[in-house]
C-alpha cells in the first residue's frame, strides 16, 4: 500500500499580479501530487485587479485562502502566509511563477532523500515578447549571472541558496521565519541562517519554475538595483557571506566609470575599457540568444548591461543605515510579524 504523501501549504506573496496570478495558481492546483494541499495568498495593497482575481480563486476552490499584507513587503507577506497555513511542508511560490507539473512531488521526495531543510531548483525565465525573451536569455546565461546554479543549472548538491524553496515547517519556525527588514534578498538571508544553524540547503535541476521577466528596461533596472542594494546589506549583516561573483558588477561599474572619466580628461585610450565591456556582452549574447527572434537577440546586450550596471550601482550606493537598521532590529519571529487573518 503506497505511503501517504505529506500535506503541503503553498504560500504566495502577491502585489500587482493581475497579469499572472490566475495562471500561477492554476499551475499549483494542477500539480501531480496525491497529498493534501492548501494555497495561502498574502495580498499586498495592489492597485490593479489582483485582489479581485484572488477573491475569485477563493470562491472557485476551497483549497485557496487569502491573508492581508498591509505593508506590501515580501518578507512580511511570507511570514503572514506561513502563520495562516497549517501543513508540515511549506512551498514558496511567487505570483508570476509557474510550477512544473511534478514540482511539489519531486521536492517532497528530495526533502526525504537528502534530509535537507529546504530544497529548490531552477528559476527558468521565459518571456512573452521580444524584450522579455532577451531578459530571460540574459538571466539564464553565465555572462549574465555568473555561476549561479538556480539561474543556469548544474549538478544537484548542497547550495548557499535556492530559488523560492520548499521547506520543512520546523526549519522555518526554528529560524523565526523571514527577516522583515530585508525587502530584497530575504531568501538568501534566511537560507544563510538555516545553514548557520546546521541545516542543509539542497539544489536540484529536477525542480523547475517558469519565471516571467520584468516587462521593461526601467522595471529591470529597478529590480537589479534593489538586488545589489540588499545583497550588500546581507554582506554587512552576515560577515563572510560575500564572494567574488557578487563583487564583479560593482567592480565593472567602477572600472567603466573611471575609464570614461580618464578618456574624457587624460587619454582617449581609456575608452578601450567600456568598448571591451560592450564587445564582451555583445559576443556573449550570441550563444545566449540562439533560437530567439532577431529583435530579441538585438536586445540581449541591453538587458545584460542593465542587469550588471544597476546591480553594481545598487551595491555601491547601498546606505550603511540599512544594515544598521537590520542589525538593530529584533531577531525574526513568526509570532511577532503582521497578524494573519482569521
Short mmCIF file of C-alpha atoms in Angstrom, two decimals:
data_model
loop_
_atom_site.label_atom_id
_atom_site.label_comp_id
_atom_site.label_asym_id
_atom_site.label_seq_id
_atom_site.Cartn_x
_atom_site.Cartn_y
_atom_site.Cartn_z
CA UNK A 1 0.00 0.00 0.00
CA UNK A 2 1.53 3.37 -1.03
CA UNK A 3 2.75 5.71 1.70
CA UNK A 4 0.54 8.77 2.24
CA UNK A 5 2.28 11.89 0.95
CA UNK A 6 2.60 14.73 3.49
CA UNK A 7 0.25 17.68 3.33
CA UNK A 8 1.72 20.86 1.87
CA UNK A 9 1.00 24.57 2.26
CA UNK A 10 1.79 26.77 -0.72
CA UNK A 11 2.44 30.39 0.25
CA UNK A 12 2.30 33.26 -2.23
CA UNK A 13 3.24 36.91 -1.63
CA UNK A 14 1.45 38.99 -4.28
CA UNK A 15 1.34 42.66 -5.22
CA UNK A 16 0.00 43.91 -8.56
CA UNK A 17 -0.01 40.43 -10.10
CA UNK A 18 -3.21 40.57 -12.15
CA UNK A 19 -1.30 39.53 -15.26
CA UNK A 20 -0.07 36.17 -13.94
CA UNK A 21 -1.83 35.30 -10.65
CA UNK A 22 -4.59 33.10 -12.05
CA UNK A 23 -2.18 31.15 -14.23
CA UNK A 24 0.27 30.74 -11.35
CA UNK A 25 -2.43 29.33 -9.05
CA UNK A 26 -3.63 27.06 -11.85
CA UNK A 27 -0.15 25.55 -12.05
CA UNK A 28 -0.26 24.91 -8.29
CA UNK A 29 -3.72 23.36 -8.10
CA UNK A 30 -2.95 21.20 -11.13
CA UNK A 31 0.09 19.58 -9.51
CA UNK A 32 0.53 15.83 -9.85
CA UNK A 33 0.52 15.36 -6.08
CA UNK A 34 -1.55 12.96 -4.01
CA UNK A 35 -1.19 14.68 -0.63
CA UNK A 36 -3.46 17.33 0.86
CA UNK A 37 -2.77 20.86 -0.32
CA UNK A 38 -3.70 24.43 0.58
CA UNK A 39 -2.75 27.73 -1.08
CA UNK A 40 -2.39 30.85 1.06
CA UNK A 41 -2.14 34.11 -0.88
CA UNK A 42 -0.80 37.12 1.05
CA UNK A 43 -2.35 40.21 -0.51
CA UNK A 44 -0.40 43.45 -0.56
CA UNK A 45 -2.01 46.82 -1.34
CA UNK A 46 -2.32 46.26 -5.09
CA UNK A 47 -3.54 48.98 -7.45
CA UNK A 48 -4.71 46.57 -10.16
CA UNK A 49 -7.22 43.68 -10.19
CA UNK A 50 -5.09 41.33 -8.06
CA UNK A 51 -7.48 41.33 -5.07
CA UNK A 52 -10.50 40.74 -7.31
CA UNK A 53 -8.79 37.80 -9.03
CA UNK A 54 -7.72 36.35 -5.67
CA UNK A 55 -11.31 36.56 -4.40
CA UNK A 56 -12.50 34.69 -7.49
CA UNK A 57 -9.91 31.98 -6.87
CA UNK A 58 -11.10 31.59 -3.26
CA UNK A 59 -14.71 31.20 -4.42
CA UNK A 60 -13.73 28.68 -7.09
CA UNK A 61 -11.61 26.33 -4.95
CA UNK A 62 -11.84 25.67 -1.18
CA UNK A 63 -8.10 24.98 -1.05
CA UNK A 64 -7.33 28.65 -1.71
CA UNK A 65 -7.26 31.22 1.10
CA UNK A 66 -6.05 34.80 1.45
CA UNK A 67 -4.37 36.76 4.21
CA UNK A 68 -3.73 40.53 4.30
CA UNK A 69 -0.29 42.05 4.00
CA UNK A 70 -0.87 45.79 4.52
CA UNK A 71 2.87 46.62 4.38
CA UNK A 72 3.22 45.29 0.85
CA UNK A 73 6.65 43.92 1.78
CA UNK A 74 7.53 40.44 0.55
CA UNK A 75 9.03 39.05 3.80
CA UNK A 76 6.05 40.26 5.85
CA UNK A 77 3.73 38.64 3.30
CA UNK A 78 5.62 35.37 3.54
CA UNK A 79 5.53 35.33 7.34
CA UNK A 80 1.82 36.15 7.38
CA UNK A 81 1.12 33.33 4.93
CA UNK A 82 3.26 30.89 6.93
CA UNK A 83 1.31 31.72 10.10
CA UNK A 84 -2.01 31.34 8.32
CA UNK A 85 -1.02 27.95 6.88
CA UNK A 86 -1.00 24.65 8.75
CA UNK A 87 0.85 21.85 6.94
CA UNK A 88 4.34 20.40 7.65
CA UNK A 89 5.76 21.20 4.20
CA UNK A 90 5.79 24.84 3.07
CA UNK A 91 6.21 25.66 -0.62
CA UNK A 92 7.02 29.22 -1.63
CA UNK A 93 5.70 30.42 -5.00
CA UNK A 94 5.61 33.96 -6.37
CA UNK A 95 2.61 35.40 -8.18
CA UNK A 96 4.46 35.30 -11.50
CA UNK A 97 5.97 31.83 -11.06
CA UNK A 98 4.64 28.74 -12.85
CA UNK A 99 5.44 25.37 -11.23
CA UNK A 100 6.27 22.40 -13.43
CA UNK A 101 3.61 19.62 -13.08
CA UNK A 102 5.57 17.38 -10.67
CA UNK A 103 7.38 20.17 -8.79
CA UNK A 104 5.85 19.56 -5.37
CA UNK A 105 6.06 15.75 -5.55
CA UNK A 106 9.71 15.95 -6.59
CA UNK A 107 10.55 18.47 -3.86
CA UNK A 108 8.91 16.37 -1.14
CA UNK A 109 10.84 13.34 -2.35
CA UNK A 110 14.13 15.30 -2.28
CA UNK A 111 13.46 16.54 1.24
CA UNK A 112 13.10 12.93 2.34
CA UNK A 113 16.09 11.62 0.37
CA UNK A 114 18.56 14.37 1.33
CA UNK A 115 17.40 15.30 4.83
CA UNK A 116 17.56 18.95 3.73
CA UNK A 117 15.67 21.74 5.44
CA UNK A 118 15.00 23.49 2.13
CA UNK A 119 15.16 22.31 -1.48
CA UNK A 120 14.87 24.35 -4.65
CA UNK A 121 15.78 24.33 -8.30
CA UNK A 122 15.99 26.39 -11.43
CA UNK A 123 14.47 29.81 -11.98
CA UNK A 124 13.54 29.11 -15.61
CA UNK A 125 12.95 32.55 -17.11
CA UNK A 126 10.61 32.61 -20.11
CA UNK A 127 9.36 35.72 -21.90
CA UNK A 128 6.11 36.53 -23.63
CA UNK A 129 7.54 39.09 -26.08
CA UNK A 130 10.91 40.02 -27.63
CA UNK A 131 12.12 42.13 -24.70
CA UNK A 132 11.18 39.52 -22.09
CA UNK A 133 12.83 36.83 -24.23
CA UNK A 134 16.00 38.94 -24.21
CA UNK A 135 15.89 39.33 -20.43
CA UNK A 136 15.21 35.61 -20.00
CA UNK A 137 18.25 34.79 -22.13
CA UNK A 138 20.40 37.18 -20.09
CA UNK A 139 19.13 35.78 -16.80
CA UNK A 140 19.90 32.18 -17.77
CA UNK A 141 23.41 32.82 -19.18
CA UNK A 142 26.69 32.73 -17.30
CA UNK A 143 27.70 36.09 -18.75
CA UNK A 144 24.55 37.50 -17.19
CA UNK A 145 24.53 35.90 -13.73
CA UNK A 146 27.82 34.05 -13.35
CA UNK A 147 27.76 30.52 -11.98
CA UNK A 148 24.50 30.78 -10.01
CA UNK A 149 23.11 27.25 -10.41
CA UNK A 150 19.50 28.26 -9.82
CA UNK A 151 19.76 30.51 -12.90
CA UNK A 152 21.96 28.47 -15.23
CA UNK A 153 21.51 24.89 -13.97
CA UNK A 154 24.10 22.45 -12.68
CA UNK A 155 24.60 19.32 -10.65
CA UNK A 156 22.40 18.51 -7.67
CA UNK A 157 24.01 19.18 -4.32
CA UNK A 158 24.33 21.47 -1.29
CA UNK A 159 23.89 25.16 -2.07
CA UNK A 160 24.13 28.54 -0.39
CA UNK A 161 20.62 29.42 -1.54
CA UNK A 162 17.95 28.24 -3.97
CA UNK A 163 15.15 29.84 -5.92
CA UNK A 164 11.93 30.15 -3.86
CA UNK A 165 12.22 26.94 -1.84
CA UNK A 166 10.28 24.02 -0.37
CA UNK A 167 10.82 23.98 3.39
CA UNK A 168 10.21 21.81 6.36
CA UNK A 169 7.95 23.96 8.54
CA UNK A 170 10.04 23.14 11.60
CA UNK A 171 13.07 24.77 9.92
CA UNK A 172 11.12 27.96 9.21
CA UNK A 173 9.81 28.13 12.76
CA UNK A 174 13.23 27.43 14.26
CA UNK A 175 14.75 30.22 12.14
CA UNK A 176 11.94 32.60 13.11
CA UNK A 177 10.75 32.98 9.53
CA UNK A 178 11.86 35.68 7.14
CA UNK A 179 13.54 38.82 8.45
CA UNK A 180 11.02 41.57 7.63
CA UNK A 181 13.80 44.17 7.38
CA UNK A 182 15.08 42.54 4.17
CA UNK A 183 12.83 43.96 1.48
CA UNK A 184 15.03 42.12 -1.05
CA UNK A 185 17.50 39.24 -0.65
CA UNK A 186 15.28 37.74 2.07
CA UNK A 187 15.68 34.24 0.58
CA UNK A 188 19.48 34.40 0.69
CA UNK A 189 19.43 35.80 4.22
CA UNK A 190 17.02 33.14 5.54
CA UNK A 191 18.97 30.33 3.91
CA UNK A 192 22.18 31.70 5.44
CA UNK A 193 20.62 31.49 8.91
CA UNK A 194 19.35 27.96 8.25
CA UNK A 195 22.85 26.89 7.18
CA UNK A 196 24.44 28.64 10.16
CA UNK A 197 22.18 26.54 12.40
CA UNK A 198 23.43 23.35 10.74
CA UNK A 199 20.64 22.89 8.20
CA UNK A 200 21.18 21.70 4.63
CA UNK A 201 20.01 23.71 1.60
CA UNK A 202 19.77 21.47 -1.46
CA UNK A 203 19.72 22.44 -5.15
CA UNK A 204 18.34 20.09 -7.77
CA UNK A 205 17.88 20.71 -11.52
CA UNK A 206 14.88 18.38 -11.30
CA UNK A 207 12.94 21.31 -9.85
CA UNK A 208 11.96 23.99 -12.33
CA UNK A 209 9.77 27.08 -12.02
CA UNK A 210 8.86 29.22 -15.00
CA UNK A 211 9.57 32.87 -14.24
CA UNK A 212 8.18 35.87 -16.12
CA UNK A 213 10.85 38.61 -16.51
CA UNK A 214 10.25 42.29 -15.89
CA UNK A 215 8.37 43.86 -18.83
CA UNK A 216 10.55 46.96 -19.40
CA UNK A 217 14.11 48.29 -19.12
CA UNK A 218 13.01 50.57 -16.29
CA UNK A 219 11.46 47.70 -14.30
CA UNK A 220 14.52 45.50 -14.85
CA UNK A 221 16.82 48.34 -13.77
CA UNK A 222 14.89 48.84 -10.53
CA UNK A 223 14.83 45.09 -9.85
CA UNK A 224 18.60 44.73 -10.19
CA UNK A 225 19.42 47.95 -8.36
CA UNK A 226 17.37 46.62 -5.43
CA UNK A 227 19.10 43.23 -5.68
CA UNK A 228 22.53 44.85 -5.44
CA UNK A 229 21.48 47.22 -2.68
CA UNK A 230 20.10 44.49 -0.43
CA UNK A 231 22.82 41.97 -1.20
CA UNK A 232 25.27 44.49 0.27
CA UNK A 233 23.08 44.69 3.37
CA UNK A 234 23.32 40.90 3.72
CA UNK A 235 27.11 41.13 3.38
CA UNK A 236 27.27 43.71 6.17
CA UNK A 237 24.83 41.80 8.38
CA UNK A 238 26.41 38.37 7.89
CA UNK A 239 30.20 38.63 7.80
CA UNK A 240 31.82 36.23 5.33
CA UNK A 241 28.72 35.83 3.16
CA UNK A 242 30.09 37.66 0.11
CA UNK A 243 32.02 36.07 -2.77
CA UNK A 244 33.74 37.20 -5.97
CA UNK A 245 30.65 36.70 -8.12
CA UNK A 246 28.83 39.41 -6.18
CA UNK A 247 31.78 41.79 -6.48
CA UNK A 248 32.03 41.53 -10.28
CA UNK A 249 29.24 44.03 -11.17
CA UNK A 250 30.40 46.85 -8.83
CA UNK A 251 33.99 46.30 -9.98
CA UNK A 252 32.95 46.52 -13.63
CA UNK A 253 30.91 49.66 -12.99
CA UNK A 254 33.81 51.38 -11.21
CA UNK A 255 36.25 50.40 -13.96
CA UNK A 256 33.97 51.68 -16.71
CA UNK A 257 33.18 54.93 -14.89
CA UNK A 258 36.88 55.57 -14.21
CA UNK A 259 37.77 54.81 -17.83
CA UNK A 260 35.14 57.21 -19.17
CA UNK A 261 36.45 60.00 -16.94
CA UNK A 262 40.04 59.22 -17.92
CA UNK A 263 39.08 59.05 -21.57
CA UNK A 264 37.49 62.47 -21.41
CA UNK A 265 40.28 64.14 -19.41
CA UNK A 266 43.54 62.21 -19.85
CA UNK A 267 43.75 59.88 -22.85
CA UNK A 268 41.18 58.56 -25.32
CA UNK A 269 42.81 55.14 -24.98
CA UNK A 270 40.92 54.74 -21.71
CA UNK A 271 37.72 54.34 -23.71
CA UNK A 272 39.05 50.89 -24.56
CA UNK A 273 37.66 49.65 -21.22
CA UNK A 274 33.95 50.38 -21.88
CA UNK A 275 34.48 49.32 -25.51
CA UNK A 276 35.86 45.97 -24.33
CA UNK A 277 32.88 45.53 -21.99
CA UNK A 278 30.41 46.25 -24.80
CA UNK A 279 32.26 43.83 -27.08
CA UNK A 280 32.17 41.16 -24.38
CA UNK A 281 28.44 41.38 -23.71
CA UNK A 282 27.70 41.57 -27.43
CA UNK A 283 29.75 38.43 -28.06
CA UNK A 284 28.21 36.73 -25.03
CA UNK A 285 24.72 37.49 -26.27
CA UNK A 286 25.25 35.39 -29.41
CA UNK A 287 25.14 31.95 -27.74
CA UNK A 288 22.60 33.20 -25.19
CA UNK A 289 20.20 34.22 -27.97
CA UNK A 290 20.18 31.02 -30.00
CA UNK A 291 16.69 30.20 -31.22
CA UNK A 292 15.27 33.66 -30.47
CA UNK A 293 13.93 36.23 -32.90
CA UNK A 294 16.30 38.84 -34.35
CA UNK A 295 14.52 41.53 -32.32
CA UNK A 296 15.05 39.61 -29.09
CA UNK A 297 18.71 38.84 -29.86
CA UNK A 298 19.38 42.51 -30.55
CA UNK A 299 18.11 43.44 -27.07
CA UNK A 300 20.15 40.93 -25.06
CA UNK A 301 23.18 43.28 -24.69
CA UNK A 302 20.81 45.96 -23.35
CA UNK A 303 19.43 43.52 -20.80
CA UNK A 304 22.92 42.38 -19.79
CA UNK A 305 24.23 45.92 -19.36
CA UNK A 306 21.13 46.91 -17.38
CA UNK A 307 21.50 43.95 -15.04
CA UNK A 308 25.25 44.39 -14.49
CA UNK A 309 25.36 48.17 -14.12
CA UNK A 310 22.23 48.51 -11.98
CA UNK A 311 23.24 45.65 -9.67
CA UNK A 312 26.66 47.25 -9.29
CA UNK A 313 25.16 50.71 -8.69
CA UNK A 314 22.79 49.34 -6.07
CA UNK A 315 25.62 47.53 -4.31
CA UNK A 316 27.91 50.58 -4.28
CA UNK A 317 25.25 53.04 -3.14
CA UNK A 318 23.60 50.80 -0.53
CA UNK A 319 23.26 53.02 2.56
CA UNK A 320 25.03 51.72 5.63
CA UNK A 321 21.96 52.87 7.56
CA UNK A 322 20.02 49.94 6.06
CA UNK A 323 22.42 47.46 7.60
CA UNK A 324 22.44 49.36 10.88
CA UNK A 325 18.65 49.21 10.95
CA UNK A 326 18.69 45.46 10.32
CA UNK A 327 21.35 44.90 12.97
CA UNK A 328 19.37 46.97 15.48
CA UNK A 329 16.13 45.10 14.76
CA UNK A 330 14.92 42.20 16.83
CA UNK A 331 15.53 38.62 15.78
CA UNK A 332 12.95 37.47 13.18
CA UNK A 333 9.91 35.86 14.76
CA UNK A 334 6.84 34.42 13.11
CA UNK A 335 4.93 35.23 16.28
CA UNK A 336 5.68 38.95 16.03
CA UNK A 337 5.03 39.80 12.41
CA UNK A 338 1.84 41.14 10.88
CA UNK A 339 -1.11 39.13 12.19
CA UNK A 340 -2.69 36.56 9.97
CA UNK A 341 -6.31 36.81 9.00
CA UNK A 342 -8.66 34.56 10.94
#
